[in-house]
Amino acid sequence: MIEKLRSYGIVAVFGLLFVVLALSSPSFLSWQNAANILDQSSILFIMATVLTLCIIAGIFDLSVAATATASAIMTVNAINAFGMVLGVIVGVGFGGVLGLLNGLGIVGTNVNSFIGTLATSFAFRGLGLILCSGGLVGIADKSVADSLRSAFEGKFLGIKGAIYIALIFSAIVGLFLSRTIWGRNVYAVGGNAQAAFLAGIRTNRILISCYVISGIGAGLAGMIYAGRYGSGATNAYSDTIAFTAIAAPVVGGVSVFGGSGSIWRGILGILTFALIGNGLNLLGVDTTYQLTALGLLIFAAVAADQVFRRSRG
Amino acid sequence: MNSSTALVRVHELTKTFGATRAVRSVSLSFTEGEIIGLVGENGAGKSTLAKMMAGVYTADSGTIEFNGSEVSFRSPFEALRTGVAMMAQEIMLVPDATVIENVFLGSTPRRGIFPNRSKMRSDFKELLELTKFELDPDAVVSRLRLADQQKVEILRSLSRNAKLIIMDEPSASLTADEVARLHATIREIARRGVTVLLISHFLEEVLELTTTTIVMRDGEVVKVGPTKDETIDSLVAGMVGRSLETRYFETDSAATHQVRFAAEGLTNTSLHDISFEIHEGEILGLAGLIGAGRTEIARAIFGADALESGSVTLEGEKLSVTSPRDAIKQGIYMIPESRKEEGLILEASISDNMMLSTLKRYRKGGSLSASKLDKRAIELASRVDLRYSKISQSALSLSGGNQQKILFGRAVEVAPKVLIVDEPTRGVDIAAKRAIHQTLLDLAKSGMSILFISSEIEEVLGVCDRVLVIHQGKVQAQFTAPFDQQQVVAAFFGQTSGVKND
């Protein structure tokens, strides 16, 4: 019973929120509003996906925003150097490489992931600064910039292209996590790394792979930024995005202790945040209250996780 | 202390968890200075009863009287203040703090707002004199061995001037001489008027040490009486509700003369030149004191710890093992010492835990077939006599014995040529223990070579074909069944009197 509450409590909260908003604001249930909510969330979907993965594996990656920022700058530079297709691949790959550096450094030295990625987030942001020589870089070829913008901003079936990229990425990570051996091993490492190691799992590789996927996700976010704005700058993504993305799976019911949860919970967390923001807007509530409401929600989720954990003691 | 006034009186205490009635209407009374043994199979309700008395759980109904007045503890803190201390099964210490800090944690002698360090020192010294423990007050607790950590817990209870100390399996991780010292300590504090409630799976210990014995079964007290009227068989009969043969079965040896596995000159920081062989179908026991190096041998063979020199040969081929993964690939598997910390993923399901090492076998295309995995897990569960309700329930929801059986299920699934089993029966009840022994014998019969580590000498001698006694990182002696228990135990302490029979 309590187990179910922990698992599905947030689904009920989300449903309740949805019904209340639908009843109290006529414009809420419109297709346009739904598309708006999604459009605003594409980057957060990607970020929440990789952080859900990390938390399940028992680690944190605070450097996603910095990695995404550096990738945005790298994408622009690479497009200018190698053209669109190769440029995009290099830009996203750069995110993966930064993730690999995170993984090798943190797993290799056994540093706490929270502190380790906090440190690398400064370094990666600094790397971005170097790559754009301290200023703003833009895609030189106007036609490339236009076609990228239409790819990410242009709408297909009423939804922007970036959303499709985000959802496909989340689905792939989600499928790998739930269906493959690698996925099972991620849960095992997050649940009890020592037991997993003694069971013959290469725990280091599993953890490094999670950092790499996290970096690739951040690389995708960087690519989307470069495409949307035709430029890259050191303020592309603020670290608040990383914090929001950590909070999302927790609100969605993923235990911060690792070893359990699913990707859809991270997405649900982001949708819940979006619903609160959107709903309060539609209801004409001052935006000043939104952050407070969000903060309380996150706290309630963490507290619930702790309480449920204790009750099974 | 022959006063008949009760120190503690519990009346119709009941506690329910979900659908299970863990403790049903239990009434008991203890007098001052009494040593009471509380026995029963795992899940009989012993720990729950104790935890209610110590303020960890609140009773659903019933009353507790302490020194004649009714109390209702809402926290261990309140219980402690009244004079009830409990030493839990799991060590509850601050790992990064020192011994002395842990002993006085929460009751630090103070001078104004500052800790009174000199009083801490002198109090600590007094406690050591009382208990004859040898402990460095400034050692960091996480660096101590389990047995020493437990001593810290005992000292902590004593430092609170507790009138009732509840000990849940205190001797489970102690060596023979440490157990003897613990017993002396218990007698000494009882002489000083402290009542000790001892929960133990070691029936000899209960018979030797206690004045009164309580037997619990299915949440109820089935028997209370003077310990002198009890025998092992009578206690076991009470615990299981039927008379059960407690002596170990004769080993029906499946050992052949074919050498399956050989270790040569294993040496690292805790091992010195360890060599031995295991035959096909043989169960080789590693016996010795805690800290003698038995687990270290297992970990070195399994690739979990590094070797400085020495080699390992399996079926005539020299192996290169640098990680558990290598070992498993080459046919060696280990069930580790601590099922909770090293063996299981507690939150994960029975099925996930059993199949953890062999997922590759169930790959279909890129993905895994959950139904196939579950089906196999159910088969394995019946092979190892696992008691469960759903294969998807978490390992956490099972008793210690059944958790251990999950690990055996995993080992059966891996089907190694050599299986290392480290302390598989620690803290499990008698029925589960017998099931585990049976599994070991079955596996040996199927041709598996087994390296069996246990601190329970009767068990080692009852199950093994051959026993190596390890002492201070070296092979002290080797014995072949039938064993002379006294000779084997003497070797634990480095006394071989020239009996290196092989």
mmCIF file of C-alpha atoms in Angstrom, chain B residues 137-318:
data_model
loop_
_atom_site.group_PDB
_atom_site.id
_atom_site.type_symbol
_atom_site.label_atom_id
_atom_site.label_comp_id
_atom_site.label_asym_id
_atom_site.label_seq_id
_atom_site.Cartn_x
_atom_site.Cartn_y
_atom_site.Cartn_z
ATOM 1 C CA PRO B 137 39.583 5.192 22.623
ATOM 2 C CA ASP B 138 40.946 7.298 19.766
ATOM 3 C CA ALA B 139 40.589 4.725 16.995
ATOM 4 C CA VAL B 140 38.169 5.681 14.259
ATOM 5 C CA VAL B 141 35.234 3.292 14.387
ATOM 6 C CA SER B 142 35.012 2.596 10.657
ATOM 7 C CA ARG B 143 38.531 1.169 10.765
ATOM 8 C CA LEU B 144 37.670 -1.325 13.504
ATOM 9 C CA ARG B 145 36.698 -4.886 12.884
ATOM 10 C CA LEU B 146 33.075 -5.813 13.336
ATOM 11 C CA ALA B 147 33.772 -7.498 16.652
ATOM 12 C CA ASP B 148 35.400 -4.368 18.002
ATOM 13 C CA GLN B 149 32.603 -2.169 16.736
ATOM 14 C CA GLN B 150 30.259 -4.337 18.706
ATOM 15 C CA LYS B 151 32.277 -3.753 21.832
ATOM 16 C CA VAL B 152 31.792 -0.049 21.307
ATOM 17 C CA GLU B 153 28.051 -0.641 21.298
ATOM 18 C CA ILE B 154 28.241 -2.618 24.515
ATOM 19 C CA LEU B 155 30.271 0.118 26.157
ATOM 20 C CA ARG B 156 27.756 2.667 25.018
ATOM 21 C CA SER B 157 24.861 0.794 26.621
ATOM 22 C CA LEU B 158 26.823 0.437 29.835
ATOM 23 C CA SER B 159 27.769 4.112 29.860
ATOM 24 C CA ARG B 160 24.083 5.024 29.981
ATOM 25 C CA ASN B 161 23.645 3.235 33.291
ATOM 26 C CA ALA B 162 20.970 1.134 31.701
ATOM 27 C CA LYS B 163 18.939 -1.084 34.034
ATOM 28 C CA LEU B 164 17.827 -3.311 31.188
ATOM 29 C CA ILE B 165 20.120 -4.033 28.273
ATOM 30 C CA ILE B 166 18.699 -5.832 25.299
ATOM 31 C CA MET B 167 21.263 -7.549 23.097
ATOM 32 C CA ASP B 168 20.156 -8.768 19.697
ATOM 33 C CA GLU B 169 22.570 -11.457 18.450
ATOM 34 C CA PRO B 170 25.624 -9.914 20.116
ATOM 35 C CA SER B 171 27.939 -12.864 19.572
ATOM 36 C CA ALA B 172 27.104 -13.512 15.916
ATOM 37 C CA SER B 173 30.226 -11.756 14.664
ATOM 38 C CA LEU B 174 32.590 -12.421 17.559
ATOM 39 C CA THR B 175 35.426 -14.910 17.745
ATOM 40 C CA ALA B 176 35.424 -17.665 20.326
ATOM 41 C CA ASP B 177 37.577 -15.837 22.846
ATOM 42 C CA GLU B 178 35.643 -12.624 22.298
ATOM 43 C CA VAL B 179 32.425 -14.502 22.962
ATOM 44 C CA ALA B 180 33.903 -15.798 26.204
ATOM 45 C CA ARG B 181 34.726 -12.247 27.205
ATOM 46 C CA LEU B 182 31.288 -11.023 26.237
ATOM 47 C CA HIS B 183 29.788 -13.708 28.447
ATOM 48 C CA ALA B 184 31.983 -12.684 31.331
ATOM 49 C CA THR B 185 30.875 -9.103 30.803
ATOM 50 C CA ILE B 186 27.224 -10.056 30.760
ATOM 51 C CA ARG B 187 27.617 -12.004 33.994
ATOM 52 C CA GLU B 188 29.466 -9.119 35.583
ATOM 53 C CA ILE B 189 26.873 -6.495 34.705
ATOM 54 C CA ALA B 190 24.085 -8.821 35.790
ATOM 55 C CA ARG B 191 25.839 -9.244 39.135
ATOM 56 C CA ARG B 192 25.664 -5.475 39.449
ATOM 57 C CA GLY B 193 21.913 -5.604 39.064
ATOM 58 C CA VAL B 194 21.537 -4.964 35.365
ATOM 59 C CA THR B 195 18.975 -7.126 33.637
ATOM 60 C CA VAL B 196 20.101 -8.526 30.303
ATOM 61 C CA LEU B 197 17.736 -9.756 27.636
ATOM 62 C CA LEU B 198 19.756 -11.830 25.200
ATOM 63 C CA ILE B 199 18.369 -12.676 21.791
ATOM 64 C CA SER B 200 20.494 -15.409 20.300
ATOM 65 C CA HIS B 201 20.589 -18.136 17.707
ATOM 66 C CA PHE B 202 23.372 -19.847 19.607
ATOM 67 C CA LEU B 203 21.477 -22.196 21.826
ATOM 68 C CA GLU B 204 24.578 -23.378 23.672
ATOM 69 C CA GLU B 205 25.183 -19.779 24.604
ATOM 70 C CA VAL B 206 21.662 -19.365 25.912
ATOM 71 C CA LEU B 207 21.884 -22.564 27.934
ATOM 72 C CA GLU B 208 25.236 -21.642 29.402
ATOM 73 C CA LEU B 209 24.591 -18.018 30.196
ATOM 74 C CA THR B 210 20.980 -17.373 31.036
ATOM 75 C CA THR B 211 18.814 -17.996 34.066
ATOM 76 C CA THR B 212 15.476 -17.849 32.285
ATOM 77 C CA THR B 213 14.623 -18.800 28.749
ATOM 78 C CA ILE B 214 11.758 -17.527 26.642
ATOM 79 C CA VAL B 215 10.842 -19.367 23.467
ATOM 80 C CA MET B 216 8.819 -17.531 20.841
ATOM 81 C CA ARG B 217 7.043 -18.881 17.802
ATOM 82 C CA ASP B 218 4.850 -16.999 15.313
ATOM 83 C CA GLY B 219 4.680 -13.899 17.471
ATOM 84 C CA GLU B 220 3.679 -15.711 20.646
ATOM 85 C CA VAL B 221 5.557 -16.816 23.702
ATOM 86 C CA VAL B 222 5.269 -20.592 23.721
ATOM 87 C CA LYS B 223 7.446 -21.294 26.719
ATOM 88 C CA VAL B 224 9.001 -19.446 29.673
ATOM 89 C CA GLY B 225 11.005 -21.245 32.289
ATOM 90 C CA PRO B 226 14.266 -21.714 34.147
ATOM 91 C CA THR B 227 17.070 -22.390 31.702
ATOM 92 C CA LYS B 228 18.355 -25.293 33.762
ATOM 93 C CA ASP B 229 15.304 -27.320 32.738
ATOM 94 C CA GLU B 230 16.035 -26.890 29.050
ATOM 95 C CA THR B 231 18.201 -28.727 26.544
ATOM 96 C CA ILE B 232 19.038 -27.852 22.954
ATOM 97 C CA ASP B 233 16.487 -30.339 21.772
ATOM 98 C CA SER B 234 13.747 -29.016 24.028
ATOM 99 C CA LEU B 235 14.412 -25.426 22.902
ATOM 100 C CA VAL B 236 14.422 -26.389 19.260
ATOM 101 C CA ALA B 237 11.257 -28.390 19.722
ATOM 102 C CA GLY B 238 9.613 -25.310 21.187
ATOM 103 C CA MET B 239 10.883 -23.058 18.421
ATOM 104 C CA VAL B 240 9.768 -25.169 15.511
ATOM 105 C CA GLY B 241 6.688 -26.594 17.170
ATOM 106 C CA ARG B 242 7.812 -30.094 16.407
ATOM 107 C CA SER B 243 10.757 -32.137 17.477
ATOM 108 C CA LEU B 244 13.525 -31.626 14.994
ATOM 109 C CA GLU B 245 16.779 -33.493 14.790
ATOM 110 C CA THR B 246 19.361 -30.783 15.435
ATOM 111 C CA ARG B 247 22.533 -32.766 14.962
ATOM 112 C CA TYR B 248 24.118 -32.512 11.597
ATOM 113 C CA PHE B 249 23.664 -35.229 9.070
ATOM 114 C CA GLU B 250 26.568 -37.397 8.162
ATOM 115 C CA THR B 251 28.352 -36.002 5.169
ATOM 116 C CA ASP B 252 27.543 -38.146 2.225
ATOM 117 C CA SER B 253 30.791 -37.338 0.511
ATOM 118 C CA ALA B 254 30.746 -36.735 -3.215
ATOM 119 C CA ALA B 255 34.445 -35.930 -3.402
ATOM 120 C CA THR B 256 36.510 -37.613 -6.083
ATOM 121 C CA HIS B 257 40.259 -37.799 -6.450
ATOM 122 C CA GLN B 258 40.230 -35.469 -9.412
ATOM 123 C CA VAL B 259 41.866 -32.164 -8.460
ATOM 124 C CA ARG B 260 39.641 -29.402 -9.786
ATOM 125 C CA PHE B 261 41.218 -26.319 -8.313
ATOM 126 C CA ALA B 262 44.590 -25.434 -6.861
ATOM 127 C CA ALA B 263 45.857 -22.310 -5.160
ATOM 128 C CA GLU B 264 49.622 -21.932 -4.869
ATOM 129 C CA GLY B 265 51.473 -19.568 -2.596
ATOM 130 C CA LEU B 266 48.755 -16.892 -2.397
ATOM 131 C CA THR B 267 50.330 -13.852 -0.793
ATOM 132 C CA ASN B 268 49.163 -10.308 -0.212
ATOM 133 C CA THR B 269 48.950 -7.900 2.722
ATOM 134 C CA SER B 270 46.832 -10.303 4.767
ATOM 135 C CA LEU B 271 47.885 -13.679 3.374
ATOM 136 C CA HIS B 272 51.177 -15.543 3.548
ATOM 137 C CA ASP B 273 51.903 -18.324 1.130
ATOM 138 C CA ILE B 274 48.500 -20.007 1.132
ATOM 139 C CA SER B 275 48.335 -23.236 -0.879
ATOM 140 C CA PHE B 276 45.563 -25.812 -1.151
ATOM 141 C CA GLU B 277 43.614 -27.963 -3.571
ATOM 142 C CA ILE B 278 39.933 -28.690 -3.976
ATOM 143 C CA HIS B 279 38.731 -31.881 -5.637
ATOM 144 C CA GLU B 280 35.765 -32.360 -7.857
ATOM 145 C CA GLY B 281 32.594 -32.650 -5.791
ATOM 146 C CA GLU B 282 34.430 -31.793 -2.609
ATOM 147 C CA ILE B 283 33.423 -29.346 0.093
ATOM 148 C CA LEU B 284 36.550 -27.833 1.578
ATOM 149 C CA GLY B 285 36.044 -25.855 4.760
ATOM 150 C CA LEU B 286 38.047 -22.818 5.775
ATOM 151 C CA ALA B 287 37.879 -22.495 9.537
ATOM 152 C CA GLY B 288 39.572 -20.168 11.957
ATOM 153 C CA LEU B 289 39.056 -17.074 14.038
ATOM 154 C CA ILE B 290 37.525 -13.909 12.654
ATOM 155 C CA GLY B 291 40.312 -11.927 11.049
ATOM 156 C CA ALA B 292 42.454 -15.005 10.416
ATOM 157 C CA GLY B 293 42.331 -14.393 6.682
ATOM 158 C CA ARG B 294 39.617 -16.749 5.463
ATOM 159 C CA THR B 295 37.544 -14.092 3.722
ATOM 160 C CA GLU B 296 40.739 -12.608 2.319
ATOM 161 C CA ILE B 297 41.578 -15.944 0.684
ATOM 162 C CA ALA B 298 38.146 -16.057 -0.886
ATOM 163 C CA ARG B 299 38.333 -12.484 -2.124
ATOM 164 C CA ALA B 300 41.805 -13.019 -3.582
ATOM 165 C CA ILE B 301 40.745 -16.127 -5.512
ATOM 166 C CA PHE B 302 37.673 -14.318 -6.749
ATOM 167 C CA GLY B 303 39.658 -11.337 -7.986
ATOM 168 C CA ALA B 304 38.043 -8.922 -5.557
ATOM 169 C CA ASP B 305 41.376 -8.260 -3.812
ATOM 170 C CA ALA B 306 44.780 -8.108 -5.458
ATOM 171 C CA LEU B 307 47.523 -10.697 -4.992
ATOM 172 C CA GLU B 308 51.198 -9.883 -4.673
ATOM 173 C CA SER B 309 52.232 -13.353 -5.671
ATOM 174 C CA GLY B 310 50.820 -16.812 -6.061
ATOM 175 C CA SER B 311 48.785 -18.541 -8.719
ATOM 176 C CA VAL B 312 45.433 -20.162 -9.157
ATOM 177 C CA THR B 313 44.878 -23.223 -11.336
ATOM 178 C CA LEU B 314 41.530 -24.524 -12.514
ATOM 179 C CA GLU B 315 41.383 -27.931 -14.194
ATOM 180 C CA GLY B 316 45.085 -27.796 -14.925
ATOM 181 C CA GLU B 317 45.000 -24.360 -16.480
ATOM 182 C CA LYS B 318 46.584 -21.376 -14.829
#
